[in-house]
Structures are given as structure tokens and as C-alpha cells.
CSV table of C-alpha atoms in Angstrom, one decimal:
chain,number,residue,atom,x,y,z
A,23,MET,CA,-110.9,38.6,-28.5
A,24,GLY,CA,-109.6,39.6,-32.0
A,25,GLU,CA,-110.6,42.7,-33.8
A,26,LEU,CA,-112.4,40.7,-36.5
A,27,THR,CA,-114.3,38.4,-34.2
A,28,GLY,CA,-117.8,37.7,-35.4
A,29,LYS,CA,-116.9,38.7,-39.0
A,30,THR,CA,-116.9,36.4,-42.0
A,31,ALA,CA,-114.2,37.1,-44.6
A,32,LEU,CA,-113.9,35.9,-48.2
A,33,VAL,CA,-110.3,35.9,-49.5
A,34,THR,CA,-109.5,35.2,-53.1
A,35,GLY,CA,-106.1,33.7,-54.1
A,36,GLY,CA,-106.1,32.3,-50.6
A,37,ALA,CA,-104.2,29.1,-51.1
A,38,ARG,CA,-100.7,30.4,-50.7
A,39,GLY,CA,-98.5,33.5,-50.6
A,40,LEU,CA,-100.1,36.7,-49.6
A,41,GLY,CA,-103.6,35.2,-49.6
A,42,ALA,CA,-102.5,32.5,-47.1
A,43,ALA,CA,-100.8,35.1,-44.9
A,44,ILE,CA,-104.0,37.2,-44.9
A,45,ALA,CA,-106.0,34.1,-43.9
A,46,GLU,CA,-103.7,33.4,-41.0
A,47,VAL,CA,-103.8,36.9,-39.7
A,48,PHE,CA,-107.6,37.0,-40.1
A,49,ARG,CA,-108.0,33.8,-38.1
A,50,ARG,CA,-105.7,35.2,-35.4
A,51,GLU,CA,-108.1,38.1,-35.2
A,52,GLY,CA,-111.1,35.9,-34.9
A,53,ALA,CA,-112.6,36.0,-38.4
A,54,LYS,CA,-114.5,33.1,-40.0
A,55,LEU,CA,-112.9,32.4,-43.3
A,56,VAL,CA,-113.9,31.4,-46.8
A,57,LEU,CA,-110.7,30.8,-48.8
A,58,THR,CA,-110.9,30.6,-52.6
A,59,ASP,CA,-108.4,29.8,-55.3
A,60,VAL,CA,-107.9,27.5,-58.3
A,61,LEU,CA,-105.1,25.7,-56.4
A,62,ASP,CA,-107.5,23.3,-54.8
A,63,ASP,CA,-105.2,20.9,-53.0
A,64,GLU,CA,-103.2,23.8,-51.3
A,65,GLY,CA,-106.4,25.6,-50.5
A,66,ARG,CA,-108.0,22.7,-48.8
A,67,ALA,CA,-104.9,21.9,-46.8
A,68,LEU,CA,-104.6,25.5,-45.6
A,69,ALA,CA,-108.3,25.6,-44.6
A,70,ALA,CA,-107.9,22.3,-42.7
A,71,ARG,CA,-104.9,23.7,-40.9
A,72,LEU,CA,-106.7,26.9,-39.9
A,73,GLY,CA,-109.4,24.9,-38.2
A,74,PRO,CA,-113.2,24.6,-38.1
A,75,GLN,CA,-113.9,28.3,-38.7
A,76,ALA,CA,-112.2,28.1,-42.1
A,77,ARG,CA,-113.6,26.7,-45.4
A,78,TYR,CA,-112.2,26.4,-48.9
A,79,THR,CA,-114.0,26.5,-52.2
A,80,HIS,CA,-112.9,26.6,-55.8
A,81,LEU,CA,-113.3,30.0,-57.5
A,82,ASP,CA,-112.2,31.2,-60.9
A,83,VAL,CA,-112.5,35.0,-60.3
A,84,THR,CA,-113.3,35.6,-63.9
A,85,ASP,CA,-116.5,33.6,-63.8
A,86,GLU,CA,-119.6,35.5,-62.7
A,87,ASP,CA,-121.6,32.4,-61.9
A,88,GLN,CA,-118.9,31.0,-59.7
A,89,TRP,CA,-118.8,34.3,-57.8
A,90,ARG,CA,-122.5,34.0,-57.1
A,91,LYS,CA,-122.1,30.4,-55.9
A,92,THR,CA,-119.2,31.3,-53.7
A,93,ALA,CA,-121.0,34.2,-52.0
A,94,ASP,CA,-124.0,31.9,-51.4
A,95,PHE,CA,-121.6,29.3,-50.0
A,96,ALA,CA,-120.1,31.8,-47.5
A,97,VAL,CA,-123.5,32.9,-46.3
A,98,ALA,CA,-124.8,29.3,-46.0
A,99,GLU,CA,-121.7,28.3,-44.0
A,100,PHE,CA,-121.4,31.3,-41.7
A,101,GLY,CA,-124.6,33.3,-42.0
A,102,ALA,CA,-123.0,36.5,-43.4
A,103,LEU,CA,-120.4,38.0,-45.6
A,104,ASP,CA,-118.7,41.0,-44.0
A,105,ILE,CA,-115.3,41.3,-45.6
A,106,LEU,CA,-114.1,40.7,-49.1
A,107,VAL,CA,-110.4,40.7,-50.0
A,108,ASN,CA,-109.7,40.6,-53.7
A,109,ASN,CA,-106.2,39.2,-53.8
A,110,ALA,CA,-106.1,36.7,-56.7
A,111,GLY,CA,-103.6,37.6,-59.3
A,112,LEU,CA,-101.0,36.6,-61.9
A,113,LEU,CA,-97.5,37.6,-62.4
A,114,GLY,CA,-97.2,39.3,-65.8
A,115,LEU,CA,-93.7,40.6,-66.8
A,116,TYR,CA,-93.6,40.6,-70.6
A,117,PRO,CA,-92.1,43.1,-73.1
A,118,PHE,CA,-94.8,45.2,-74.7
A,119,GLU,CA,-94.4,43.7,-78.2
A,120,ALA,CA,-94.5,40.2,-76.7
A,121,THR,CA,-97.9,41.0,-75.0
A,122,SER,CA,-100.5,39.4,-77.3
A,123,PRO,CA,-104.1,40.5,-77.1
A,124,GLU,CA,-104.8,37.0,-75.6
A,125,LEU,CA,-102.2,37.5,-72.9
A,126,TRP,CA,-103.4,41.1,-72.2
A,127,ASN,CA,-106.9,39.9,-71.8
A,128,LYS,CA,-105.9,37.0,-69.5
A,129,LEU,CA,-104.0,39.3,-67.1
A,130,VAL,CA,-106.5,42.1,-67.1
A,131,THR,CA,-109.5,39.8,-66.7
A,132,VAL,CA,-108.0,38.1,-63.6
A,133,MET,CA,-106.6,41.2,-61.9
A,134,GLN,CA,-109.1,43.9,-62.8
A,135,THR,CA,-112.3,42.2,-64.0
A,136,GLY,CA,-112.1,39.6,-61.1
A,137,PRO,CA,-112.3,42.3,-58.4
A,138,PHE,CA,-115.1,44.0,-60.3
A,139,LEU,CA,-117.1,40.8,-60.5
A,140,GLY,CA,-116.5,40.1,-56.8
A,141,MET,CA,-117.6,43.5,-55.7
A,142,ARG,CA,-120.6,43.4,-58.0
A,143,GLU,CA,-121.7,40.2,-56.3
A,144,VAL,CA,-120.8,41.1,-52.7
A,145,LEU,CA,-121.6,44.8,-52.4
A,146,PRO,CA,-125.4,44.5,-52.6
A,147,ARG,CA,-125.3,42.0,-49.8
A,148,MET,CA,-123.1,44.3,-47.7
A,149,THR,CA,-125.4,47.3,-48.5
A,150,ALA,CA,-128.4,45.3,-47.4
A,151,ALA,CA,-126.7,44.5,-44.1
A,152,GLY,CA,-125.6,48.1,-43.7
A,153,SER,CA,-121.9,47.4,-43.2
A,154,GLY,CA,-118.9,45.7,-44.8
A,155,ALA,CA,-115.3,46.2,-45.8
A,156,VAL,CA,-113.6,45.5,-49.2
A,157,VAL,CA,-109.8,45.4,-49.5
A,158,ASN,CA,-108.5,45.2,-53.1
A,159,VAL,CA,-104.9,44.1,-53.5
A,160,ALA,CA,-103.2,46.3,-56.1
A,161,SER,CA,-99.4,46.8,-56.3
A,162,THR,CA,-96.7,49.4,-56.4
A,163,ASN,CA,-97.2,49.0,-60.1
A,164,ALA,CA,-100.5,50.8,-59.5
A,165,VAL,CA,-98.7,54.0,-58.5
A,166,GLN,CA,-95.8,53.9,-60.8
A,167,GLY,CA,-94.8,52.5,-64.2
A,168,MET,CA,-92.5,49.6,-64.9
A,169,ALA,CA,-91.0,48.3,-68.1
A,170,ASN,CA,-92.0,44.9,-69.4
A,171,SER,CA,-95.3,44.9,-67.5
A,172,ALA,CA,-97.8,46.8,-69.6
A,173,ALA,CA,-100.8,44.5,-69.0
A,174,TYR,CA,-99.9,43.9,-65.3
A,175,THR,CA,-99.4,47.6,-64.6
A,176,ALA,CA,-102.5,48.7,-66.5
A,177,ALA,CA,-104.6,46.1,-64.6
A,178,LYS,CA,-103.3,47.2,-61.2
A,179,HIS,CA,-103.8,50.9,-62.1
A,180,GLY,CA,-107.4,49.8,-62.9
A,181,VAL,CA,-107.8,48.3,-59.5
A,182,LEU,CA,-107.1,51.6,-57.9
A,183,GLY,CA,-109.6,53.4,-60.1
A,184,LEU,CA,-112.2,50.7,-59.3
A,185,THR,CA,-111.5,51.1,-55.6
A,186,ARG,CA,-111.8,54.9,-55.6
A,187,ALA,CA,-114.9,55.1,-57.7
A,188,ALA,CA,-116.8,52.4,-55.9
A,189,ALA,CA,-115.7,53.7,-52.5
A,190,LEU,CA,-117.4,57.0,-53.2
A,191,GLU,CA,-120.5,55.4,-54.6
A,192,TYR,CA,-120.9,53.2,-51.5
A,193,ALA,CA,-119.7,55.7,-48.9
A,194,SER,CA,-123.2,56.3,-47.5
A,195,SER,CA,-124.1,52.6,-47.3
A,196,GLY,CA,-121.8,51.7,-44.4
A,197,VAL,CA,-119.4,49.8,-46.7
A,198,ARG,CA,-115.7,50.9,-46.8
A,199,ILE,CA,-113.6,50.1,-49.9
A,200,ASN,CA,-109.8,50.5,-49.8
A,201,ALA,CA,-106.7,49.1,-51.5
A,202,VAL,CA,-103.3,47.9,-50.5
A,203,CYS,CA,-100.3,48.3,-52.8
A,204,PRO,CA,-97.5,45.8,-51.9
A,205,GLY,CA,-94.0,46.0,-53.2
A,206,ALA,CA,-91.9,42.9,-53.8
A,207,MET,CA,-92.6,40.1,-51.4
A,208,ARG,CA,-91.1,36.7,-50.7
A,209,THR,CA,-94.0,34.6,-52.1
A,210,PRO,CA,-93.9,31.3,-53.9
A,211,MET,CA,-95.1,33.0,-57.2
A,212,LEU,CA,-92.1,35.4,-57.2
A,213,GLU,CA,-89.6,32.8,-56.0
A,214,GLN,CA,-90.6,30.3,-58.7
A,215,THR,CA,-90.3,33.0,-61.4
A,216,PHE,CA,-87.1,34.8,-60.3
A,217,GLY,CA,-85.2,32.3,-58.1
A,218,ASP,CA,-81.8,33.6,-57.1
A,219,GLN,CA,-82.6,37.0,-58.6
A,220,MET,CA,-85.0,37.7,-55.7
A,221,ASP,CA,-82.1,39.0,-53.5
A,222,SER,CA,-81.1,41.6,-56.0
A,223,PHE,CA,-84.6,43.2,-55.7
A,224,ALA,CA,-83.7,44.2,-52.2
A,225,GLU,CA,-81.1,46.6,-53.6
A,226,HIS,CA,-84.0,48.9,-54.7
A,227,VAL,CA,-85.7,48.9,-51.3
A,228,PRO,CA,-84.6,51.6,-48.8
A,229,LEU,CA,-85.2,49.2,-45.9
A,230,GLY,CA,-82.8,46.8,-47.6
A,231,ARG,CA,-84.9,43.7,-47.8
A,232,LEU,CA,-88.1,42.3,-49.4
A,233,SER,CA,-91.3,42.2,-47.3
A,234,ASP,CA,-92.7,39.1,-45.7
A,235,PRO,CA,-96.3,38.6,-46.8
A,236,ASN,CA,-97.4,38.8,-43.2
A,237,GLU,CA,-96.3,42.4,-43.1
A,238,VAL,CA,-98.7,43.2,-45.9
A,239,ALA,CA,-101.4,41.0,-44.4
A,240,GLU,CA,-101.3,43.1,-41.2
A,241,VAL,CA,-102.2,46.2,-43.2
A,242,VAL,CA,-105.1,44.3,-44.9
A,243,SER,CA,-106.4,43.2,-41.5
A,244,PHE,CA,-106.3,46.8,-40.3
A,245,LEU,CA,-108.3,48.0,-43.3
A,246,ALA,CA,-110.8,45.2,-42.8
A,247,SER,CA,-111.3,46.2,-39.1
A,248,THR,CA,-113.1,49.1,-37.4
A,249,ARG,CA,-109.7,50.7,-36.6
A,250,ALA,CA,-109.9,51.8,-40.2
A,251,SER,CA,-113.3,53.3,-39.8
A,252,PHE,CA,-112.4,56.6,-41.5
A,253,CYS,CA,-110.4,55.1,-44.3
A,254,LEU,CA,-112.3,55.3,-47.6
A,255,GLY,CA,-111.0,54.9,-51.2
A,256,ALA,CA,-107.4,55.0,-49.9
A,257,SER,CA,-104.4,53.1,-51.3
A,258,PHE,CA,-101.9,51.9,-48.6
A,259,VAL,CA,-98.4,51.4,-50.0
A,260,VAL,CA,-96.4,48.7,-48.2
A,261,ASP,CA,-93.1,48.6,-50.0
A,262,GLY,CA,-90.3,49.5,-47.6
A,263,GLY,CA,-90.0,52.9,-49.2
A,264,MET,CA,-89.3,51.7,-52.7
A,265,THR,CA,-91.7,54.2,-54.3
A,266,VAL,CA,-90.8,57.2,-52.1
A,267,GLY,CA,-87.9,58.5,-54.1
């Protein structure tokens, strides 16, 4: 029996990359899954592959009404909503002066407002049940700066602030809220953007390689489980030592 058996988890950005890895680890651990994304074909295919305890539904994380419908869908399908993983994101590496207000708003709305809207919808349901776990996916950009990424870095810093503030506010309700901060991973999004440059990123990682998304997914699974029962408002960096020095 897996450590998430009997739990229902909603994972945003679940069609591929880290979201898909989280979904696979959660299913291994016995969770029932609601995967969401805007990549509908990939999301449906993954849910079908994961079996009858997995569902897919379209979700634009910037749309409050879609969040309400998605949470209702999860409860209708599986009877509860115990775990929320805010993973949906965009890659945003742009020089500061090339970052238009429109581009800024797009990145911040997806990566900072999206988790806020998800938590705003799901937390009252978890509070009513007296238990729950939220894991927000931030980034190493949330704990350090990086050139050519003002909007992305600001959004990810905001995710940590949101995590910490909400964790304290909901500490007495039985709901735990934490964050994970991955470094560079071998995901389709990064590989499509950087191609052959990906290998050069490993030069900055003390362990000498990029992470596999499954390595980050294991940490997310831990935070969603009762093994992390005393973890609250924490940010778990998973970067092969990149931010240590």
C-alpha cells in the first residue's frame, strides 16, 4: 500500500515534464489523480496510461471559474480533494528591457496568481475536511536572482511568499502548505528552448548533471504525505547543490 493511498490529488501542468513525473509517482503511491493542463491531447493520453484512478480535465490556472469547476470535478469523480500541487508554469527568460508589461503580466499571472486562485478555491474545502496538503512548485529562482529573468524570478519569489503566509494562516486547520524549488531539469519545455545548450547547464551543478523530473517528484510526494507531517511553510531546494555556494 502506497503512502498516498486513499488520497485524491489535483496536479496542475500535469500533461508532461515535472507534472507528469509527479503524476506517475503519486499513482505509484496509491493516489487518485486529477491532472490538469492546457495541453489536452497529452494530458488525456497520460491519464489513460495511468489507469482508471486518473482523470484529465482542461484548466487555465488564470481563470477563477475554471478552478471552481475543476475542484467540483475532482470531488464528483473521487469524493474528495486532499492534495493540491500547483505546478503549472511558463519559461520566461527575457532581458529586462525586453519584458513588456504584457509579458510581465502573462508570466506572473500564470505562475503566481495561478497558485493563489487554486489555493483560494481548494483551501476552504480542505479546512472543512480538517486535513490536506498543498505543494507549490517554485524554483531556484525563488531563492536567488538570475539575469534575463525578472518576471520569472519575481513570480517565483512570490510563490514562496504566498506559501509562507498561507501556511501560517492555515496551520491550525490541519492543512499543510509547503514549496519545492527545483533547479534545472531535463523537461520538454527546457529541451525545446535550449536544445544542445542543456548539457552546458550541468557545469554549474556540483553533482555534475541536471536532475531527472522524477527526482523532484519524489520530494513533492514526500511533502504531500504524512511523512512530512511537521513540515510547514518550508521550501525544499532540489538542485544538486547549485545554490549552495
